[in-house]
mmCIF file of C-alpha atoms and ligand atoms in Angstrom:
data_model
loop_
_atom_site.group_PDB
_atom_site.id
_atom_site.type_symbol
_atom_site.label_atom_id
_atom_site.label_comp_id
_atom_site.label_asym_id
_atom_site.label_seq_id
_atom_site.Cartn_x
_atom_site.Cartn_y
_atom_site.Cartn_z
ATOM 1 C CA UNK A 1 64.679 110.260 -6.129
ATOM 2 C CA UNK A 2 66.386 106.983 -5.210
ATOM 3 C CA UNK A 3 67.848 106.492 -1.718
ATOM 4 C CA UNK A 4 71.624 106.767 -1.687
ATOM 5 C CA UNK A 5 74.080 104.197 -0.327
ATOM 6 C CA UNK A 6 77.788 103.676 -0.894
ATOM 7 C CA UNK A 7 80.777 101.526 -0.094
ATOM 8 C CA UNK A 8 83.337 103.515 1.880
ATOM 9 C CA UNK A 9 86.952 102.362 1.999
ATOM 10 C CA UNK A 10 90.529 103.068 1.005
ATOM 11 C CA UNK A 11 91.147 101.867 -1.636
ATOM 12 C CA UNK A 12 87.625 101.454 -3.018
ATOM 13 C CA UNK A 13 87.967 101.690 -6.802
ATOM 14 C CA UNK A 14 88.127 97.892 -7.195
ATOM 15 C CA UNK A 15 84.978 97.220 -5.142
ATOM 16 C CA UNK A 16 82.338 95.006 -6.747
ATOM 17 C CA UNK A 17 79.690 96.214 -4.278
ATOM 18 C CA UNK A 18 78.209 98.895 -6.606
ATOM 19 C CA UNK A 19 77.595 96.271 -9.296
ATOM 20 C CA UNK A 20 76.090 93.812 -6.784
ATOM 21 C CA UNK A 21 73.732 96.375 -5.242
ATOM 22 C CA UNK A 22 72.705 97.737 -8.658
ATOM 23 C CA UNK A 23 71.668 94.181 -9.554
ATOM 24 C CA UNK A 24 69.792 93.780 -6.250
ATOM 25 C CA UNK A 25 67.976 97.106 -6.852
ATOM 26 C CA UNK A 26 67.026 96.123 -10.406
ATOM 27 C CA UNK A 27 65.823 92.706 -9.311
ATOM 28 C CA UNK A 28 63.725 93.932 -6.343
ATOM 29 C CA UNK A 29 62.589 97.256 -7.837
ATOM 30 C CA UNK A 30 63.878 99.075 -4.734
ATOM 31 C CA UNK A 31 64.773 102.746 -5.410
ATOM 32 C CA UNK A 32 68.451 102.376 -4.485
ATOM 33 C CA UNK A 33 71.452 104.208 -5.896
ATOM 34 C CA UNK A 34 74.781 102.787 -4.712
ATOM 35 C CA UNK A 35 78.174 104.404 -5.258
ATOM 36 C CA UNK A 36 81.768 104.394 -4.072
ATOM 37 C CA UNK A 37 83.296 106.844 -1.607
ATOM 38 C CA UNK A 38 87.045 107.004 -1.061
ATOM 39 C CA UNK A 39 87.729 108.078 2.537
ATOM 40 C CA UNK A 40 91.119 109.582 3.396
ATOM 41 C CA UNK A 41 92.895 107.305 5.895
ATOM 42 C CA UNK A 42 92.642 109.968 8.631
ATOM 43 C CA UNK A 43 89.105 111.148 7.873
ATOM 44 C CA UNK A 44 86.723 108.189 7.926
ATOM 45 C CA UNK A 45 84.266 109.701 10.438
ATOM 46 C CA UNK A 46 84.177 113.061 8.636
ATOM 47 C CA UNK A 47 83.588 111.281 5.311
ATOM 48 C CA UNK A 48 80.656 109.345 6.771
ATOM 49 C CA UNK A 49 79.191 112.496 8.366
ATOM 50 C CA UNK A 50 79.356 114.302 5.027
ATOM 51 C CA UNK A 51 77.746 111.423 3.133
ATOM 52 C CA UNK A 52 74.953 111.312 5.729
ATOM 53 C CA UNK A 53 74.497 115.122 5.616
ATOM 54 C CA UNK A 54 74.194 114.929 1.825
ATOM 55 C CA UNK A 55 71.269 112.528 2.211
ATOM 56 C CA UNK A 56 73.011 109.127 2.322
ATOM 57 C CA UNK A 57 70.852 106.438 3.959
ATOM 58 C CA UNK A 58 73.559 103.921 4.748
ATOM 59 C CA UNK A 59 76.961 102.567 3.832
ATOM 60 C CA UNK A 60 79.059 99.484 3.535
ATOM 61 C CA UNK A 61 82.442 99.854 5.173
ATOM 62 C CA UNK A 62 85.492 98.042 3.888
ATOM 63 C CA UNK A 63 89.201 97.967 4.668
ATOM 64 C CA UNK A 64 90.711 99.529 6.676
ATOM 65 C CA UNK A 65 87.768 101.162 8.446
ATOM 66 C CA UNK A 66 85.665 98.354 9.949
ATOM 67 C CA UNK A 67 86.928 98.930 13.514
ATOM 68 C CA UNK A 68 86.427 102.705 13.175
ATOM 69 C CA UNK A 69 82.903 102.108 11.925
ATOM 70 C CA UNK A 70 82.320 99.967 15.013
ATOM 71 C CA UNK A 71 83.304 102.930 17.191
ATOM 72 C CA UNK A 72 81.264 105.396 15.136
ATOM 73 C CA UNK A 73 77.991 103.466 15.393
ATOM 74 C CA UNK A 74 75.691 104.626 18.181
ATOM 75 C CA UNK A 75 73.656 101.397 18.132
ATOM 76 C CA UNK A 76 75.064 97.931 17.403
ATOM 77 C CA UNK A 77 73.763 94.481 16.553
ATOM 78 C CA UNK A 78 74.927 91.697 18.878
ATOM 79 C CA UNK A 79 77.107 90.160 16.199
ATOM 80 C CA UNK A 80 78.794 93.504 15.471
ATOM 81 C CA UNK A 81 79.442 94.028 19.172
ATOM 82 C CA UNK A 82 81.058 90.597 19.425
ATOM 83 C CA UNK A 83 83.070 91.064 16.228
ATOM 84 C CA UNK A 84 84.150 94.577 17.282
ATOM 85 C CA UNK A 85 83.881 95.436 13.601
ATOM 86 C CA UNK A 86 81.120 96.919 11.434
ATOM 87 C CA UNK A 87 80.699 96.548 7.673
ATOM 88 C CA UNK A 88 77.155 97.938 7.433
ATOM 89 C CA UNK A 89 75.919 101.314 8.659
ATOM 90 C CA UNK A 90 72.302 102.477 8.489
ATOM 91 C CA UNK A 91 71.576 106.116 9.188
ATOM 92 C CA UNK A 92 68.390 106.222 11.264
ATOM 93 C CA UNK A 93 66.729 109.423 12.480
ATOM 94 C CA UNK A 94 68.069 109.024 16.011
ATOM 95 C CA UNK A 95 71.058 106.699 15.604
ATOM 96 C CA UNK A 96 73.784 105.285 13.401
ATOM 97 C CA UNK A 97 73.051 101.561 13.446
ATOM 98 C CA UNK A 98 76.091 99.323 12.927
ATOM 99 C CA UNK A 99 75.962 95.656 11.925
ATOM 100 C CA UNK A 100 78.409 93.085 10.614
ATOM 101 C CA UNK A 101 77.160 90.874 7.774
ATOM 102 C CA UNK A 102 80.491 89.223 6.899
ATOM 103 C CA UNK A 103 79.923 86.229 9.157
ATOM 104 C CA UNK A 104 76.406 85.521 8.009
ATOM 105 C CA UNK A 105 77.638 86.016 4.437
ATOM 106 C CA UNK A 106 80.257 83.315 4.924
ATOM 107 C CA UNK A 107 77.852 80.937 6.669
ATOM 108 C CA UNK A 108 75.083 81.428 4.076
ATOM 109 C CA UNK A 109 77.520 80.800 1.232
ATOM 110 C CA UNK A 110 78.821 77.636 2.882
ATOM 111 C CA UNK A 111 75.464 76.242 4.001
ATOM 112 C CA UNK A 112 72.984 77.407 1.357
ATOM 113 C CA UNK A 113 75.066 77.809 -1.790
ATOM 114 C CA UNK A 114 77.652 75.076 -1.277
ATOM 115 C CA UNK A 115 75.604 72.632 0.816
ATOM 116 C CA UNK A 116 78.266 72.333 3.526
ATOM 117 C CA UNK A 117 77.056 71.135 6.930
ATOM 118 C CA UNK A 118 78.502 73.331 9.690
ATOM 119 C CA UNK A 119 76.420 72.012 12.582
ATOM 120 C CA UNK A 120 78.524 69.298 14.213
ATOM 121 C CA UNK A 121 81.497 69.988 11.927
ATOM 122 C CA UNK A 122 85.125 70.379 12.999
ATOM 123 C CA UNK A 123 86.021 73.844 11.709
ATOM 124 C CA UNK A 124 89.482 75.363 11.428
ATOM 125 C CA UNK A 125 89.699 79.131 11.047
ATOM 126 C CA UNK A 126 93.122 80.205 9.774
ATOM 127 C CA UNK A 127 94.105 83.771 10.694
ATOM 128 C CA UNK A 128 93.351 85.944 13.694
ATOM 129 C CA UNK A 129 93.071 89.466 12.251
ATOM 130 C CA UNK A 130 89.992 91.573 11.634
ATOM 131 C CA UNK A 131 88.665 89.267 8.915
ATOM 132 C CA UNK A 132 88.815 86.209 11.214
ATOM 133 C CA UNK A 133 87.287 88.023 14.158
ATOM 134 C CA UNK A 134 84.469 89.382 11.983
ATOM 135 C CA UNK A 135 83.201 85.914 11.047
ATOM 136 C CA UNK A 136 83.781 84.195 14.397
ATOM 137 C CA UNK A 137 80.380 85.041 15.985
ATOM 138 C CA UNK A 138 78.488 83.560 13.030
ATOM 139 C CA UNK A 139 80.692 80.443 12.861
ATOM 140 C CA UNK A 140 80.000 79.815 16.561
ATOM 141 C CA UNK A 141 76.260 80.343 16.004
ATOM 142 C CA UNK A 142 76.360 77.586 13.381
ATOM 143 C CA UNK A 143 76.988 75.141 16.272
ATOM 144 C CA UNK A 144 80.121 73.349 15.046
ATOM 145 C CA UNK A 145 81.473 70.394 17.049
ATOM 146 C CA UNK A 146 84.648 72.446 17.425
ATOM 147 C CA UNK A 147 86.085 75.726 16.219
ATOM 148 C CA UNK A 148 89.868 76.034 16.211
ATOM 149 C CA UNK A 149 91.664 79.259 15.366
ATOM 150 C CA UNK A 150 95.264 78.983 14.161
ATOM 151 C CA UNK A 151 97.528 81.905 13.403
ATOM 152 C CA UNK A 152 101.142 82.431 12.359
ATOM 153 C CA UNK A 153 101.490 84.811 15.326
ATOM 154 C CA UNK A 154 100.107 82.574 18.061
ATOM 155 C CA UNK A 155 99.282 85.226 20.726
ATOM 156 C CA UNK A 156 96.759 86.798 18.343
ATOM 157 C CA UNK A 157 94.935 83.453 18.077
ATOM 158 C CA UNK A 158 95.054 83.055 21.857
ATOM 159 C CA UNK A 159 93.633 86.523 22.280
ATOM 160 C CA UNK A 160 90.727 85.701 19.963
ATOM 161 C CA UNK A 161 90.036 82.441 21.817
ATOM 162 C CA UNK A 162 90.066 84.327 25.127
ATOM 163 C CA UNK A 163 87.668 86.950 23.786
ATOM 164 C CA UNK A 164 85.096 84.362 22.643
ATOM 165 C CA UNK A 165 85.719 81.498 25.069
ATOM 166 C CA UNK A 166 84.807 77.830 24.592
ATOM 167 C CA UNK A 167 84.383 76.092 22.237
ATOM 168 C CA UNK A 168 86.862 78.346 20.410
ATOM 169 C CA UNK A 169 90.435 77.128 20.977
ATOM 170 C CA UNK A 170 93.753 78.513 19.719
ATOM 171 C CA UNK A 171 96.626 76.597 18.102
ATOM 172 C CA UNK A 172 99.911 77.338 16.413
ATOM 173 C CA UNK A 173 100.159 76.063 12.815
ATOM 174 C CA UNK A 174 102.621 73.357 13.946
ATOM 175 C CA UNK A 175 100.356 72.165 16.773
ATOM 176 C CA UNK A 176 97.622 71.316 14.238
ATOM 177 C CA UNK A 177 99.652 68.331 12.986
ATOM 178 C CA UNK A 178 97.693 65.124 13.485
ATOM 179 C CA UNK A 179 94.302 66.874 13.709
ATOM 180 C CA UNK A 180 91.598 66.662 11.043
ATOM 181 C CA UNK A 181 88.916 69.118 10.040
ATOM 182 C CA UNK A 182 85.716 69.043 7.969
ATOM 183 C CA UNK A 183 85.895 72.713 7.005
ATOM 184 C CA UNK A 184 89.015 74.886 6.782
ATOM 185 C CA UNK A 185 88.437 78.620 6.263
ATOM 186 C CA UNK A 186 91.316 80.859 5.227
ATOM 187 C CA UNK A 187 90.811 84.300 6.791
ATOM 188 C CA UNK A 188 94.432 85.392 6.349
ATOM 189 C CA UNK A 189 95.613 87.950 3.830
ATOM 190 C CA UNK A 190 98.435 85.613 2.732
ATOM 191 C CA UNK A 191 96.994 85.372 -0.812
ATOM 192 C CA UNK A 192 97.727 89.088 -1.305
ATOM 193 C CA UNK A 193 101.414 88.182 -1.070
ATOM 194 C CA UNK A 194 100.858 85.191 -3.342
ATOM 195 C CA UNK A 195 101.337 82.804 -0.417
ATOM 196 C CA UNK A 196 99.379 80.106 1.374
ATOM 197 C CA UNK A 197 99.538 79.866 5.191
ATOM 198 C CA UNK A 198 102.202 77.281 6.119
ATOM 199 C CA UNK A 199 99.824 74.643 7.501
ATOM 200 C CA UNK A 200 100.977 71.091 8.242
ATOM 201 C CA UNK A 201 99.909 68.343 5.804
ATOM 202 C CA UNK A 202 97.009 65.989 6.448
ATOM 203 C CA UNK A 203 94.466 68.389 7.975
ATOM 204 C CA UNK A 204 91.637 67.652 5.542
ATOM 205 C CA UNK A 205 89.198 64.971 6.693
ATOM 206 C CA UNK A 206 87.463 62.820 4.068
ATOM 207 C CA UNK A 207 85.003 65.024 2.140
ATOM 208 C CA UNK A 208 86.372 68.226 3.672
ATOM 209 C CA UNK A 209 85.797 71.728 2.345
ATOM 210 C CA UNK A 210 88.464 74.398 1.855
ATOM 211 C CA UNK A 211 87.091 77.953 1.797
ATOM 212 C CA UNK A 212 89.185 81.017 1.011
ATOM 213 C CA UNK A 213 87.566 84.289 2.071
ATOM 214 C CA UNK A 214 89.728 85.942 -0.589
ATOM 215 C CA UNK A 215 88.967 85.707 -4.300
ATOM 216 C CA UNK A 216 90.712 86.769 -7.429
ATOM 217 C CA UNK A 217 91.625 85.687 -10.896
ATOM 218 C CA UNK A 218 92.405 81.994 -10.898
ATOM 219 C CA UNK A 219 92.830 79.740 -7.885
ATOM 220 C CA UNK A 220 94.226 81.356 -4.731
ATOM 221 C CA UNK A 221 97.464 79.865 -3.290
ATOM 222 C CA UNK A 222 95.464 78.529 -0.306
ATOM 223 C CA UNK A 223 92.999 76.703 -2.567
ATOM 224 C CA UNK A 224 95.799 75.362 -4.751
ATOM 225 C CA UNK A 225 97.459 73.914 -1.677
ATOM 226 C CA UNK A 226 94.122 72.553 -0.403
ATOM 227 C CA UNK A 227 93.577 70.839 -3.757
ATOM 228 C CA UNK A 228 97.032 69.268 -3.528
ATOM 229 C CA UNK A 229 96.158 68.108 0.008
ATOM 230 C CA UNK A 230 93.038 66.329 -1.270
ATOM 231 C CA UNK A 231 90.307 68.702 -0.060
ATOM 232 C CA UNK A 232 87.041 67.426 -1.574
ATOM 233 C CA UNK A 233 85.434 70.820 -2.107
ATOM 234 C CA UNK A 234 87.048 74.201 -2.849
ATOM 235 C CA UNK A 235 85.444 77.642 -2.801
ATOM 236 C CA UNK A 236 86.663 81.209 -2.934
ATOM 237 C CA UNK A 237 85.077 84.227 -1.233
ATOM 238 C CA UNK A 238 83.030 85.574 -4.135
ATOM 239 C CA UNK A 239 79.892 83.891 -2.786
ATOM 240 C CA UNK A 240 80.534 85.378 0.651
ATOM 241 C CA UNK A 241 80.852 88.817 -0.953
ATOM 242 C CA UNK A 242 77.438 88.508 -2.605
ATOM 243 C CA UNK A 243 75.816 87.009 0.520
ATOM 244 C CA UNK A 244 77.121 89.714 2.863
ATOM 245 C CA UNK A 245 75.836 92.316 0.397
ATOM 246 C CA UNK A 246 72.388 90.685 0.383
ATOM 247 C CA UNK A 247 72.246 90.825 4.172
ATOM 248 C CA UNK A 248 73.213 94.530 4.089
ATOM 249 C CA UNK A 249 70.517 95.182 1.481
ATOM 250 C CA UNK A 250 68.008 93.474 3.772
ATOM 251 C CA UNK A 251 69.100 95.629 6.743
ATOM 252 C CA UNK A 252 68.537 98.780 4.680
ATOM 253 C CA UNK A 253 65.456 97.843 2.671
ATOM 254 C CA UNK A 254 63.738 94.981 4.533
ATOM 255 C CA UNK A 255 63.770 92.995 1.262
ATOM 256 C CA UNK A 256 65.870 89.907 0.562
ATOM 257 C CA UNK A 257 67.364 89.777 -2.948
ATOM 258 C CA UNK A 258 67.985 86.517 -4.790
ATOM 259 C CA UNK A 259 71.752 86.027 -4.681
ATOM 260 C CA UNK A 260 72.160 83.169 -7.200
ATOM 261 C CA UNK A 261 71.814 85.199 -10.446
ATOM 262 C CA UNK A 262 74.118 87.918 -9.113
ATOM 263 C CA UNK A 263 76.801 85.407 -8.137
ATOM 264 C CA UNK A 264 76.470 83.788 -11.576
ATOM 265 C CA UNK A 265 76.886 87.217 -13.199
ATOM 266 C CA UNK A 266 80.052 87.953 -11.197
ATOM 267 C CA UNK A 267 81.490 84.540 -12.064
ATOM 268 C CA UNK A 268 80.805 85.166 -15.733
ATOM 269 C CA UNK A 269 82.693 88.472 -15.557
ATOM 270 C CA UNK A 270 85.672 87.041 -13.630
HETATM 271 P P1 ATR B 301 92.551 91.400 8.115
HETATM 272 O O1 ATR B 301 91.671 92.540 8.513
HETATM 273 O O2 ATR B 301 92.547 91.114 6.639
HETATM 274 O O3 ATR B 301 92.303 90.197 8.918
HETATM 275 P P2 ATR B 301 94.977 91.799 9.588
HETATM 276 O O4 ATR B 301 94.249 92.157 10.840
HETATM 277 O O5 ATR B 301 96.200 92.545 9.199
HETATM 278 O O6 ATR B 301 94.034 91.936 8.327
HETATM 279 O O7 ATR B 301 95.299 90.231 9.648
HETATM 280 C C1 ATR B 301 95.949 89.563 8.618
HETATM 281 C C2 ATR B 301 95.932 88.081 8.942
HETATM 282 O O8 ATR B 301 96.577 87.372 7.877
HETATM 283 C C3 ATR B 301 96.701 87.737 10.202
HETATM 284 O O9 ATR B 301 96.115 86.609 10.796
HETATM 285 C C4 ATR B 301 98.091 87.419 9.638
HETATM 286 O O10 ATR B 301 98.909 86.607 10.464
HETATM 287 P P3 ATR B 301 99.823 87.310 11.572
HETATM 288 O O11 ATR B 301 98.903 87.707 12.699
HETATM 289 O O12 ATR B 301 100.788 86.256 11.963
HETATM 290 O O13 ATR B 301 100.474 88.485 10.900
HETATM 291 C C5 ATR B 301 97.677 86.650 8.417
HETATM 292 N N1 ATR B 301 98.733 86.537 7.394
HETATM 293 C C6 ATR B 301 99.125 87.479 6.513
HETATM 294 N N2 ATR B 301 100.086 87.001 5.704
HETATM 295 C C7 ATR B 301 100.288 85.702 6.057
HETATM 296 C C8 ATR B 301 101.139 84.650 5.581
HETATM 297 N N3 ATR B 301 101.979 84.843 4.560
HETATM 298 N N4 ATR B 301 101.064 83.451 6.193
HETATM 299 C C9 ATR B 301 100.210 83.252 7.206
HETATM 300 N N5 ATR B 301 99.384 84.193 7.706
HETATM 301 C C10 ATR B 301 99.422 85.402 7.131
#
């Protein structure tokens, strides 16, 4: 009997995680079965309890439940505690262990897959919601020269900067004018509305990378605007999705899958 895992969210039908984990299981020979569980918006904890009672060994948690999963976990990794959000649960005999692999997924995609140097880089993180907060601990661990968070609603960016402290600093979009960055990460949900965040022109340093944590068919509005602004390198969040999944798989199974063929498969299906 394979061990059971699932992605839990609402909605969850569109999730690529079952395909990714099926590929990881095939590649590593781990006895893993990975499904989808739709949790009612008011019954996340009960849904998790039931899945665990039915023999589930762990779960990925997606929107809008990452903060609830953080509260449900009885033991937390440092990075999950700092992010105040959990995307990976492991059901141990005596605890529900909660971790957050989004940040390491982003950093591994940037550094390993795309060859972007984060150490010493000037990084701009656009957005100050759950997605931005989730990746902030890992971006800080990458030892950038600076990490600036900019948000349409400035107090949310200030709040994030206060929570993490130096070197994280907060800016309004307008106050970025005249600054330059080596890496700009879009952690807003603006693409869902078909928009790009209204950033001032001229933010991309020579050779800079634009990274959109979102992905979809075709170029996202943020990446289209980055291209027009002369960003040297553009990437969407599909690599981050595969890398965060690999880190979850490692937390559950103690085995690291090879992400490159799985990312290539997803790209070929896109
Ligand atoms: P998530 O968990 O995806 O981060 P969230 O907490 O609702 O979701 O945060 C959404 C983020 O996208 C916020 O930073 C939001 O900016 P505001 O705080 O000003 O609302 C940002 N966002 C959404 N639509 C945007 C748009 N059209 N332009 C700029 N930022 C946008």
